[in-house]
PDB file of C-alpha atoms in Angstrom:
ATOM      1  CA  MET A   1      -1.868 117.212 124.340  1.00  0.00           C
ATOM      2  CA  ALA A   2      -0.711 117.566 120.365  1.00  0.00           C
ATOM      3  CA  GLN A   3      -1.580 114.585 118.483  1.00  0.00           C
ATOM      4  CA  LEU A   4       0.801 113.618 115.937  1.00  0.00           C
ATOM      5  CA  ALA A   5       0.274 112.074 112.356  1.00  0.00           C
ATOM      6  CA  LEU A   6       1.654 109.690 111.003  1.00  0.00           C
ATOM      7  CA  LEU A   7       1.501 109.955 106.869  1.00  0.00           C
ATOM      8  CA  ILE A   8       2.393 106.840 104.800  1.00  0.00           C
ATOM      9  CA  HIS A   9       3.790 107.246 101.187  1.00  0.00           C
ATOM     10  CA  ASP A  10       3.100 104.091  99.177  1.00  0.00           C
ATOM     11  CA  GLU A  11       2.666 104.961  95.700  1.00  0.00           C
ATOM     12  CA  PRO A  12       2.693 102.741  93.299  1.00  0.00           C
ATOM     13  CA  VAL A  13       4.907 102.930  89.813  1.00  0.00           C
ATOM     14  CA  ARG A  14       3.048 102.702  87.351  1.00  0.00           C
ATOM     15  CA  PHE A  15       4.089 101.795  83.179  1.00  0.00           C
ATOM     16  CA  ASP A  16       2.734 102.928  80.169  1.00  0.00           C
ATOM     17  CA  ARG A  17       2.907  99.672  78.021  1.00  0.00           C
ATOM     18  CA  VAL A  18       1.750 101.444  74.589  1.00  0.00           C
ATOM     19  CA  SER A  19       5.297 103.746  75.173  1.00  0.00           C
ATOM     20  CA  LEU A  20       7.018 100.413  75.618  1.00  0.00           C
ATOM     21  CA  GLU A  21       5.383  98.648  73.164  1.00  0.00           C
ATOM     22  CA  THR A  22       5.833 101.795  70.516  1.00  0.00           C
ATOM     23  CA  LEU A  23      10.411 101.899  71.625  1.00  0.00           C
ATOM     24  CA  TYR A  24      10.278  97.789  71.002  1.00  0.00           C
ATOM     25  CA  CYS A  25       8.370  98.361  67.790  1.00  0.00           C
ATOM     26  CA  GLN A  26      10.657 101.041  66.511  1.00  0.00           C
ATOM     27  CA  LEU A  27      14.145 100.124  67.768  1.00  0.00           C
ATOM     28  CA  GLY A  28      13.806  96.438  68.316  1.00  0.00           C
ATOM     29  CA  GLU A  29      14.675  94.645  71.583  1.00  0.00           C
ATOM     30  CA  THR A  30      18.171  95.405  71.643  1.00  0.00           C
ATOM     31  CA  GLY A  31      18.182  98.958  70.453  1.00  0.00           C
ATOM     32  CA  ALA A  32      15.124  99.367  72.948  1.00  0.00           C
ATOM     33  CA  GLU A  33      16.560  97.434  76.020  1.00  0.00           C
ATOM     34  CA  ASN A  34      20.014 100.108  75.561  1.00  0.00           C
ATOM     35  CA  VAL A  35      17.704 102.948  75.467  1.00  0.00           C
ATOM     36  CA  VAL A  36      15.676 101.781  78.619  1.00  0.00           C
ATOM     37  CA  CYS A  37      18.936 101.017  80.429  1.00  0.00           C
ATOM     38  CA  ARG A  38      20.255 104.478  78.899  1.00  0.00           C
ATOM     39  CA  ALA A  39      17.558 107.118  80.159  1.00  0.00           C
ATOM     40  CA  MET A  40      17.754 105.067  83.525  1.00  0.00           C
ATOM     41  CA  GLU A  41      21.161 105.818  83.994  1.00  0.00           C
ATOM     42  CA  GLU A  42      20.000 109.291  82.694  1.00  0.00           C
ATOM     43  CA  LEU A  43      17.442 109.214  85.273  1.00  0.00           C
ATOM     44  CA  ALA A  44      19.761 108.548  88.530  1.00  0.00           C
ATOM     45  CA  VAL A  45      21.948 110.796  87.646  1.00  0.00           C
ATOM     46  CA  ARG A  46      19.782 113.523  87.670  1.00  0.00           C
ATOM     47  CA  LEU A  47      17.824 112.707  90.362  1.00  0.00           C
ATOM     48  CA  ALA A  48      20.749 112.975  92.109  1.00  0.00           C
ATOM     49  CA  ASP A  49      21.449 116.198  90.973  1.00  0.00           C
ATOM     50  CA  MET A  50      18.324 117.893  91.942  1.00  0.00           C
ATOM     51  CA  ALA A  51      18.808 117.768  95.700  1.00  0.00           C
ATOM     52  CA  ALA A  52      22.243 119.462  95.058  1.00  0.00           C
ATOM     53  CA  LEU A  53      20.588 122.225  93.048  1.00  0.00           C
ATOM     54  CA  HIS A  54      17.737 122.679  95.864  1.00  0.00           C
ATOM     55  CA  ARG A  55      19.865 122.736  98.710  1.00  0.00           C
ATOM     56  CA  THR A  56      21.655 125.787  96.978  1.00  0.00           C
ATOM     57  CA  GLY A  57      18.966 127.598  95.987  1.00  0.00           C
ATOM     58  CA  ARG A  58      19.343 127.349  92.282  1.00  0.00           C
ATOM     59  CA  LEU A  59      15.684 126.803  91.099  1.00  0.00           C
ATOM     60  CA  THR A  60      16.298 128.032  87.682  1.00  0.00           C
ATOM     61  CA  ASP A  61      18.151 125.339  87.296  1.00  0.00           C
ATOM     62  CA  LEU A  62      16.206 123.154  89.401  1.00  0.00           C
ATOM     63  CA  ALA A  63      13.392 124.039  86.807  1.00  0.00           C
ATOM     64  CA  LYS A  64      15.519 123.179  83.898  1.00  0.00           C
ATOM     65  CA  LEU A  65      16.470 119.720  84.980  1.00  0.00           C
ATOM     66  CA  ALA A  66      13.226 118.416  86.221  1.00  0.00           C
ATOM     67  CA  HIS A  67      11.961 119.766  83.089  1.00  0.00           C
ATOM     68  CA  SER A  68      14.483 117.834  80.892  1.00  0.00           C
ATOM     69  CA  LEU A  69      13.238 114.407  83.162  1.00  0.00           C
ATOM     70  CA  ILE A  70       9.620 114.843  81.472  1.00  0.00           C
ATOM     71  CA  GLY A  71      10.849 113.491  78.123  1.00  0.00           C
ATOM     72  CA  ILE A  72      12.716 110.724  79.339  1.00  0.00           C
ATOM     73  CA  ALA A  73      10.346 109.136  81.706  1.00  0.00           C
ATOM     74  CA  ASP A  74       7.176 109.676  78.502  1.00  0.00           C
ATOM     75  CA  GLN A  75      10.171 108.031  76.519  1.00  0.00           C
ATOM     76  CA  VAL A  76       9.916 104.921  78.212  1.00  0.00           C
ATOM     77  CA  GLY A  77       6.310 104.295  80.152  1.00  0.00           C
ATOM     78  CA  LEU A  78       7.125 106.360  83.408  1.00  0.00           C
ATOM     79  CA  PRO A  79       4.127 108.632  83.026  1.00  0.00           C
ATOM     80  CA  THR A  80       3.844 109.584  87.163  1.00  0.00           C
ATOM     81  CA  LEU A  81       7.376 110.256  87.044  1.00  0.00           C
ATOM     82  CA  ALA A  82       6.712 112.199  84.150  1.00  0.00           C
ATOM     83  CA  ARG A  83       3.594 114.296  85.871  1.00  0.00           C
ATOM     84  CA  VAL A  84       5.666 114.604  89.085  1.00  0.00           C
ATOM     85  CA  ALA A  85       8.621 116.419  87.573  1.00  0.00           C
ATOM     86  CA  ARG A  86       6.291 118.684  85.736  1.00  0.00           C
ATOM     87  CA  ASP A  87       5.063 119.872  89.299  1.00  0.00           C
ATOM     88  CA  VAL A  88       8.337 119.938  90.524  1.00  0.00           C
ATOM     89  CA  SER A  89       9.960 122.166  87.410  1.00  0.00           C
ATOM     90  CA  HIS A  90       6.628 124.643  87.791  1.00  0.00           C
ATOM     91  CA  CYS A  91       6.837 124.520  91.860  1.00  0.00           C
ATOM     92  CA  ALA A  92      10.759 125.651  90.940  1.00  0.00           C
ATOM     93  CA  GLY A  93      10.053 127.955  88.485  1.00  0.00           C
ATOM     94  CA  ILE A  94       7.541 130.430  91.020  1.00  0.00           C
ATOM     95  CA  ALA A  95      10.106 130.160  93.534  1.00  0.00           C
ATOM     96  CA  ASP A  96       7.894 128.032  95.580  1.00  0.00           C
ATOM     97  CA  GLN A  97       9.176 126.897  98.617  1.00  0.00           C
ATOM     98  CA  VAL A  98       6.782 124.674 100.197  1.00  0.00           C
ATOM     99  CA  ALA A  99       5.732 122.901  97.778  1.00  0.00           C
ATOM    100  CA  LEU A 100       8.670 122.351  96.156  1.00  0.00           C
ATOM    101  CA  GLY A 101      10.382 120.487  99.500  1.00  0.00           C
ATOM    102  CA  ALA A 102       7.140 118.169  99.273  1.00  0.00           C
ATOM    103  CA  THR A 103       6.798 118.283  95.418  1.00  0.00           C
ATOM    104  CA  LEU A 104      10.861 117.085  95.661  1.00  0.00           C
ATOM    105  CA  CYS A 105      10.886 114.886  97.967  1.00  0.00           C
ATOM    106  CA  ARG A 106       7.566 112.860  96.299  1.00  0.00           C
ATOM    107  CA  LEU A 107       9.663 113.049  92.723  1.00  0.00           C
ATOM    108  CA  GLU A 108      12.578 111.443  94.895  1.00  0.00           C
ATOM    109  CA  ARG A 109      10.305 108.586  96.024  1.00  0.00           C
ATOM    110  CA  ILE A 110       8.405 108.393  92.528  1.00  0.00           C
ATOM    111  CA  GLY A 111      12.034 108.308  91.256  1.00  0.00           C
ATOM    112  CA  ASP A 112      13.997 105.520  93.204  1.00  0.00           C
ATOM    113  CA  ARG A 113      10.900 103.284  93.108  1.00  0.00           C
ATOM    114  CA  SER A 114      10.774 103.579  89.233  1.00  0.00           C
ATOM    115  CA  LEU A 115      14.382 102.897  88.715  1.00  0.00           C
ATOM    116  CA  THR A 116      14.218 100.167  90.984  1.00  0.00           C
ATOM    117  CA  ALA A 117      10.876  98.567  89.530  1.00  0.00           C
ATOM    118  CA  VAL A 118      12.591  98.967  85.823  1.00  0.00           C
ATOM    119  CA  TRP A 119      16.434  97.497  86.771  1.00  0.00           C
ATOM    120  CA  ASP A 120      13.975  94.405  88.779  1.00  0.00           C
ATOM    121  CA  MET A 121      12.467  93.762  85.616  1.00  0.00           C
ATOM    122  CA  GLN A 122      13.536  90.121  84.723  1.00  0.00           C
ATOM    123  CA  ASP A 123      12.090  90.594  80.812  1.00  0.00           C
ATOM    124  CA  LEU A 124      12.231  93.825  79.454  1.00  0.00           C
ATOM    125  CA  SER A 125      10.508  92.673  76.239  1.00  0.00           C
ATOM    126  CA  VAL A 126       7.512  94.085  75.721  1.00  0.00           C
TER     127      VAL A 126
END
């Protein structure tokens, strides 16, 4: 009789405070909050677009879009999201369908958690 394993994906979201502090020092509170809000909107749109690209087999476009997430995530202090986006870009670039499926699912989970964590922050000032 086969046994099933239940995998629980519970990876915490991590913020890079140094990136956020730098952003706030360079732009001030209002400017930094505007950048963070725009970045979150861009991340949400790009994460949604990635699923469609994957479904239609447009791996070159998927690799480019995943790569574009890296800079945005780094700018607002989301290193885990940036790292996983880099992994998705690599997997799409070499057309490794199995690894791409796994890393894309991970990116969606990390992305959703990151967006929720940022939006839920009561005070964005550092």
